[in-house]
Amino acid sequence: MQPTYLPWIGYFKMMNRVDKFVFLDDIQFAKRSWQQRNKIALDGTEKMLTIPCITKGLRHQKINEVNMDFSTNWKLQHQKTIEQAYHNYPYFTELQYIFELYNEPPKKLSEFTIALIKRIATQANITTEFILSSELNVHGTKSAYLLNICKELGATEYISAAGSREYIEEEGLFRQSDIIVTYEQSEPFIYKQYNGKATIPYLSSIDYIANHGFLKMKEEVL
């Protein structure tokens, strides 16, 4: 999976299913994608949090090459927005463990987002092994790249996000291999909201954490 900013709960559900989870950090960066932003609920409506990045004249950057833009104090802005949204929620204090990473974040976008993801995973007691694709001696594009990663790691089964199904099936490379492909469905996870308002689908996982905490995330979701 691409490293994303404060990903939704389904990201961690998939992570918890596997023995090894690979961050695809050396593929093409996509501006205005989940790689640099996510949404929370603020007063019952969607609020997007976006990390500004340095992209001018750098059209072909890989995710792990992208630097965050600190010309504005977005770190404090994001924390204040999250606090405004969830300060009265029963498990808001558990988000403080995540906030610590905003104090002195690295310059690279992927280093920051992966650190956040790992911290959430640790608190949710996910014991999956994490691997960076950039640290593997693997090449290829699209499904060929995914297949080669699986072969490099000795995988017998590859669990993929449903969004990749079309090109994986179209290219047919996994069918010619001994590696089974299973697609993780991406239906929204509905849960009780502290404020009594309807759940907005596919919010950042911090919305669930603020409502129900890390312990229930492990017991009831993952």
mmCIF file of C-alpha atoms in Angstrom:
data_model
loop_
_atom_site.group_PDB
_atom_site.id
_atom_site.type_symbol
_atom_site.label_atom_id
_atom_site.label_comp_id
_atom_site.label_asym_id
_atom_site.label_seq_id
_atom_site.Cartn_x
_atom_site.Cartn_y
_atom_site.Cartn_z
ATOM 1 C CA MET A 1 0.000 0.000 0.000
ATOM 2 C CA GLN A 2 1.085 3.566 -0.602
ATOM 3 C CA PRO A 3 1.910 5.412 2.622
ATOM 4 C CA THR A 4 -0.991 7.787 3.237
ATOM 5 C CA TYR A 5 -1.695 10.543 5.720
ATOM 6 C CA LEU A 6 -3.623 9.300 8.774
ATOM 7 C CA PRO A 7 -5.312 6.552 6.718
ATOM 8 C CA TRP A 8 -8.827 5.218 7.214
ATOM 9 C CA ILE A 9 -9.598 2.226 9.416
ATOM 10 C CA GLY A 10 -9.649 -0.221 6.486
ATOM 11 C CA TYR A 11 -5.952 0.422 5.883
ATOM 12 C CA PHE A 12 -5.161 -0.998 9.315
ATOM 13 C CA LYS A 13 -7.628 -3.849 8.907
ATOM 14 C CA MET A 14 -5.708 -4.986 5.841
ATOM 15 C CA MET A 15 -2.409 -4.495 7.647
ATOM 16 C CA ASN A 16 -3.547 -6.720 10.489
ATOM 17 C CA ARG A 17 -4.415 -9.560 8.080
ATOM 18 C CA VAL A 18 -0.918 -10.021 6.701
ATOM 19 C CA ASP A 19 2.460 -11.254 7.905
ATOM 20 C CA LYS A 20 4.372 -8.594 5.987
ATOM 21 C CA PHE A 21 3.097 -5.158 5.012
ATOM 22 C CA VAL A 22 4.960 -3.309 2.263
ATOM 23 C CA PHE A 23 4.860 0.475 2.046
ATOM 24 C CA LEU A 24 5.044 1.336 -1.659
ATOM 25 C CA ASP A 25 7.161 4.413 -1.086
ATOM 26 C CA ASP A 26 9.049 4.490 -4.394
ATOM 27 C CA ILE A 27 6.167 4.874 -6.833
ATOM 28 C CA GLN A 28 4.927 8.066 -8.480
ATOM 29 C CA PHE A 29 3.720 10.801 -6.134
ATOM 30 C CA ALA A 30 0.199 12.020 -6.890
ATOM 31 C CA LYS A 31 -0.687 15.560 -5.865
ATOM 32 C CA ARG A 32 -3.925 16.089 -3.953
ATOM 33 C CA SER A 33 -4.171 12.375 -3.193
ATOM 34 C CA TRP A 34 -4.464 10.440 0.067
ATOM 35 C CA GLN A 35 -0.668 10.376 0.088
ATOM 36 C CA GLN A 36 -0.745 13.890 1.547
ATOM 37 C CA ARG A 37 -4.243 14.385 2.919
ATOM 38 C CA ASN A 38 -7.203 12.825 4.705
ATOM 39 C CA LYS A 39 -10.546 13.833 6.159
ATOM 40 C CA ILE A 40 -11.998 14.046 9.646
ATOM 41 C CA ALA A 41 -15.436 14.993 10.956
ATOM 42 C CA LEU A 42 -15.831 18.539 12.244
ATOM 43 C CA ASP A 43 -19.286 19.430 13.556
ATOM 44 C CA GLY A 44 -20.798 16.597 11.530
ATOM 45 C CA THR A 45 -19.251 17.581 8.194
ATOM 46 C CA GLU A 46 -16.116 16.561 6.327
ATOM 47 C CA LYS A 47 -12.944 18.540 6.975
ATOM 48 C CA MET A 48 -9.895 17.844 4.827
ATOM 49 C CA LEU A 49 -6.411 18.000 6.329
ATOM 50 C CA THR A 50 -3.725 18.445 3.682
ATOM 51 C CA ILE A 51 0.053 18.448 4.128
ATOM 52 C CA PRO A 52 1.557 21.085 1.802
ATOM 53 C CA CYS A 53 4.422 19.657 -0.243
ATOM 54 C CA ILE A 54 7.146 21.066 -2.473
ATOM 55 C CA THR A 55 6.216 20.022 -6.006
ATOM 56 C CA LYS A 56 6.906 22.960 -8.339
ATOM 57 C CA GLY A 57 9.086 21.777 -11.215
ATOM 58 C CA LEU A 58 9.201 18.276 -9.731
ATOM 59 C CA ARG A 59 6.537 16.439 -11.707
ATOM 60 C CA HIS A 60 8.102 12.997 -11.569
ATOM 61 C CA GLN A 61 8.923 12.710 -7.891
ATOM 62 C CA LYS A 62 8.543 9.397 -6.167
ATOM 63 C CA ILE A 63 6.675 9.413 -2.871
ATOM 64 C CA ASN A 64 9.865 8.984 -0.844
ATOM 65 C CA GLU A 65 11.468 11.949 -2.610
ATOM 66 C CA VAL A 66 8.768 14.496 -1.719
ATOM 67 C CA ASN A 67 9.612 17.149 0.877
ATOM 68 C CA MET A 68 6.922 18.728 3.003
ATOM 69 C CA ASP A 69 6.536 22.500 2.803
ATOM 70 C CA PHE A 70 7.047 24.220 6.162
ATOM 71 C CA SER A 71 6.582 27.798 4.913
ATOM 72 C CA THR A 72 3.292 27.769 6.829
ATOM 73 C CA ASN A 73 2.672 26.267 10.256
ATOM 74 C CA TRP A 74 0.361 23.525 9.009
ATOM 75 C CA LYS A 75 1.515 21.220 11.826
ATOM 76 C CA LEU A 76 -0.083 23.464 14.453
ATOM 77 C CA GLN A 77 -3.105 24.090 12.250
ATOM 78 C CA HIS A 78 -3.769 20.365 11.864
ATOM 79 C CA GLN A 79 -3.422 19.752 15.584
ATOM 80 C CA LYS A 80 -5.772 22.624 16.409
ATOM 81 C CA THR A 81 -8.345 21.403 13.877
ATOM 82 C CA ILE A 82 -8.207 17.853 15.262
ATOM 83 C CA GLU A 83 -8.504 19.213 18.793
ATOM 84 C CA GLN A 84 -11.465 21.394 17.804
ATOM 85 C CA ALA A 85 -13.157 18.375 16.239
ATOM 86 C CA TYR A 86 -12.555 15.826 18.993
ATOM 87 C CA HIS A 87 -11.579 17.505 22.269
ATOM 88 C CA ASN A 88 -14.863 16.472 23.936
ATOM 89 C CA TYR A 89 -14.743 12.888 22.659
ATOM 90 C CA PRO A 90 -14.185 10.079 25.197
ATOM 91 C CA TYR A 91 -10.812 8.929 23.819
ATOM 92 C CA PHE A 92 -9.362 12.226 22.637
ATOM 93 C CA THR A 93 -6.409 11.876 25.039
ATOM 94 C CA GLU A 94 -5.247 8.817 23.096
ATOM 95 C CA LEU A 95 -4.592 11.068 20.100
ATOM 96 C CA GLN A 96 -1.855 12.835 22.079
ATOM 97 C CA TYR A 97 0.416 9.891 21.361
ATOM 98 C CA ILE A 98 0.058 10.718 17.662
ATOM 99 C CA PHE A 99 0.469 14.463 18.180
ATOM 100 C CA GLU A 100 3.978 13.939 19.564
ATOM 101 C CA LEU A 101 5.231 13.268 16.029
ATOM 102 C CA TYR A 102 4.147 16.735 14.901
ATOM 103 C CA ASN A 103 6.701 18.448 17.143
ATOM 104 C CA GLU A 104 9.786 17.717 15.041
ATOM 105 C CA PRO A 105 8.691 15.842 11.910
ATOM 106 C CA PRO A 106 11.211 14.792 9.246
ATOM 107 C CA LYS A 107 11.378 16.732 5.981
ATOM 108 C CA LYS A 108 10.228 13.842 3.808
ATOM 109 C CA LEU A 109 6.488 13.282 3.427
ATOM 110 C CA SER A 110 6.690 9.481 3.444
ATOM 111 C CA GLU A 111 8.908 9.379 6.524
ATOM 112 C CA PHE A 112 6.308 11.393 8.418
ATOM 113 C CA THR A 113 3.225 9.526 7.196
ATOM 114 C CA ILE A 114 4.834 6.133 7.770
ATOM 115 C CA ALA A 115 5.868 7.159 11.291
ATOM 116 C CA LEU A 116 2.253 8.132 12.025
ATOM 117 C CA ILE A 117 0.952 4.851 10.600
ATOM 118 C CA LYS A 118 3.418 2.799 12.626
ATOM 119 C CA ARG A 119 2.525 4.652 15.794
ATOM 120 C CA ILE A 120 -1.183 3.956 15.324
ATOM 121 C CA ALA A 121 -0.417 0.318 14.506
ATOM 122 C CA THR A 122 1.684 -0.056 17.645
ATOM 123 C CA GLN A 123 -1.062 1.352 19.865
ATOM 124 C CA ALA A 124 -3.597 -0.963 18.213
ATOM 125 C CA ASN A 125 -1.258 -3.888 18.959
ATOM 126 C CA ILE A 126 -0.689 -4.775 15.310
ATOM 127 C CA THR A 127 2.440 -6.931 15.131
ATOM 128 C CA THR A 128 2.821 -7.125 11.346
ATOM 129 C CA GLU A 129 6.344 -6.754 9.920
ATOM 130 C CA PHE A 130 6.823 -3.497 7.977
ATOM 131 C CA ILE A 131 8.927 -3.252 4.818
ATOM 132 C CA LEU A 132 9.752 -0.354 2.465
ATOM 133 C CA SER A 133 9.612 -1.188 -1.220
ATOM 134 C CA SER A 134 12.484 1.251 -1.785
ATOM 135 C CA GLU A 135 14.734 -1.008 0.285
ATOM 136 C CA LEU A 136 14.047 -4.061 -1.862
ATOM 137 C CA ASN A 137 16.049 -4.903 -4.974
ATOM 138 C CA VAL A 138 12.901 -5.165 -7.082
ATOM 139 C CA HIS A 139 11.891 -3.547 -10.366
ATOM 140 C CA GLY A 140 8.870 -3.360 -12.653
ATOM 141 C CA THR A 141 5.636 -1.425 -13.072
ATOM 142 C CA LYS A 142 2.058 -2.003 -11.919
ATOM 143 C CA SER A 143 1.276 -5.686 -11.323
ATOM 144 C CA ALA A 144 4.753 -6.780 -12.424
ATOM 145 C CA TYR A 145 6.227 -4.708 -9.615
ATOM 146 C CA LEU A 146 3.765 -6.113 -7.081
ATOM 147 C CA LEU A 147 4.429 -9.670 -8.230
ATOM 148 C CA ASN A 148 8.196 -9.196 -8.057
ATOM 149 C CA ILE A 149 7.893 -7.839 -4.506
ATOM 150 C CA CYS A 150 5.865 -10.900 -3.538
ATOM 151 C CA LYS A 151 8.466 -13.214 -5.074
ATOM 152 C CA GLU A 152 11.297 -11.353 -3.335
ATOM 153 C CA LEU A 153 9.570 -11.825 0.019
ATOM 154 C CA GLY A 154 8.633 -15.447 -0.599
ATOM 155 C CA ALA A 155 4.897 -14.741 -0.465
ATOM 156 C CA THR A 156 2.277 -17.399 -1.115
ATOM 157 C CA GLU A 157 -0.660 -14.979 -1.026
ATOM 158 C CA TYR A 158 -0.976 -11.311 -1.899
ATOM 159 C CA ILE A 159 -3.746 -9.274 -0.299
ATOM 160 C CA SER A 160 -4.542 -6.270 -2.463
ATOM 161 C CA ALA A 161 -6.764 -3.249 -2.128
ATOM 162 C CA ALA A 162 -9.873 -3.645 -4.262
ATOM 163 C CA GLY A 163 -8.923 -0.576 -6.288
ATOM 164 C CA SER A 164 -5.999 -2.437 -7.873
ATOM 165 C CA ARG A 165 -8.114 -5.335 -9.058
ATOM 166 C CA GLU A 166 -8.787 -4.037 -12.567
ATOM 167 C CA TYR A 167 -5.185 -3.710 -13.703
ATOM 168 C CA ILE A 168 -4.015 -6.808 -11.811
ATOM 169 C CA GLU A 169 -6.669 -8.942 -13.512
ATOM 170 C CA GLU A 170 -6.167 -7.258 -16.886
ATOM 171 C CA GLU A 171 -2.422 -7.866 -16.911
ATOM 172 C CA GLY A 172 -2.863 -11.434 -15.686
ATOM 173 C CA LEU A 173 0.661 -11.882 -14.308
ATOM 174 C CA PHE A 174 -0.442 -13.261 -10.946
ATOM 175 C CA ARG A 175 -2.547 -15.941 -12.706
ATOM 176 C CA GLN A 176 0.647 -17.184 -14.318
ATOM 177 C CA SER A 177 2.338 -17.475 -10.919
ATOM 178 C CA ASP A 178 1.817 -19.627 -7.832
ATOM 179 C CA ILE A 179 0.822 -16.606 -5.724
ATOM 180 C CA ILE A 180 -2.842 -16.294 -4.777
ATOM 181 C CA VAL A 181 -4.411 -12.829 -4.949
ATOM 182 C CA THR A 182 -7.114 -11.886 -2.446
ATOM 183 C CA TYR A 183 -8.874 -8.526 -2.696
ATOM 184 C CA GLU A 184 -9.716 -6.629 0.472
ATOM 185 C CA GLN A 185 -13.147 -5.078 0.114
ATOM 186 C CA SER A 186 -13.428 -1.401 0.995
ATOM 187 C CA GLU A 187 -16.948 -1.032 2.382
ATOM 188 C CA PRO A 188 -17.214 1.800 4.927
ATOM 189 C CA PHE A 189 -17.018 0.723 8.554
ATOM 190 C CA ILE A 190 -20.025 2.082 10.465
ATOM 191 C CA TYR A 191 -19.609 2.801 14.164
ATOM 192 C CA LYS A 192 -21.337 4.790 16.875
ATOM 193 C CA GLN A 193 -20.454 8.465 16.980
ATOM 194 C CA TYR A 194 -20.041 10.194 20.337
ATOM 195 C CA ASN A 195 -21.906 13.272 19.116
ATOM 196 C CA GLY A 196 -24.834 11.191 17.883
ATOM 197 C CA LYS A 197 -24.445 12.362 14.281
ATOM 198 C CA ALA A 198 -24.323 10.031 11.292
ATOM 199 C CA THR A 199 -20.992 8.444 10.448
ATOM 200 C CA ILE A 200 -19.279 9.972 7.429
ATOM 201 C CA PRO A 201 -17.760 7.103 5.410
ATOM 202 C CA TYR A 202 -14.020 6.608 4.971
ATOM 203 C CA LEU A 203 -12.840 9.125 7.549
ATOM 204 C CA SER A 204 -9.312 9.026 8.915
ATOM 205 C CA SER A 205 -8.805 6.337 11.545
ATOM 206 C CA ILE A 206 -8.320 9.042 14.169
ATOM 207 C CA ASP A 207 -12.081 9.608 14.050
ATOM 208 C CA TYR A 208 -12.654 6.035 15.234
ATOM 209 C CA ILE A 209 -9.862 6.317 17.815
ATOM 210 C CA ALA A 210 -11.371 9.499 19.300
ATOM 211 C CA ASN A 211 -14.757 7.763 19.520
ATOM 212 C CA HIS A 212 -13.760 4.301 20.760
ATOM 213 C CA GLY A 213 -10.018 4.138 21.519
ATOM 214 C CA PHE A 214 -7.175 1.880 20.445
ATOM 215 C CA LEU A 215 -8.294 -1.141 22.480
ATOM 216 C CA LYS A 216 -11.676 -1.418 20.762
ATOM 217 C CA MET A 217 -9.987 -0.763 17.423
ATOM 218 C CA LYS A 218 -8.047 -3.992 17.933
ATOM 219 C CA GLU A 219 -10.913 -5.989 19.447
ATOM 220 C CA GLU A 220 -13.853 -4.912 17.289
ATOM 221 C CA VAL A 221 -12.478 -3.671 13.992
ATOM 222 C CA LEU A 222 -9.258 -5.438 13.141
#
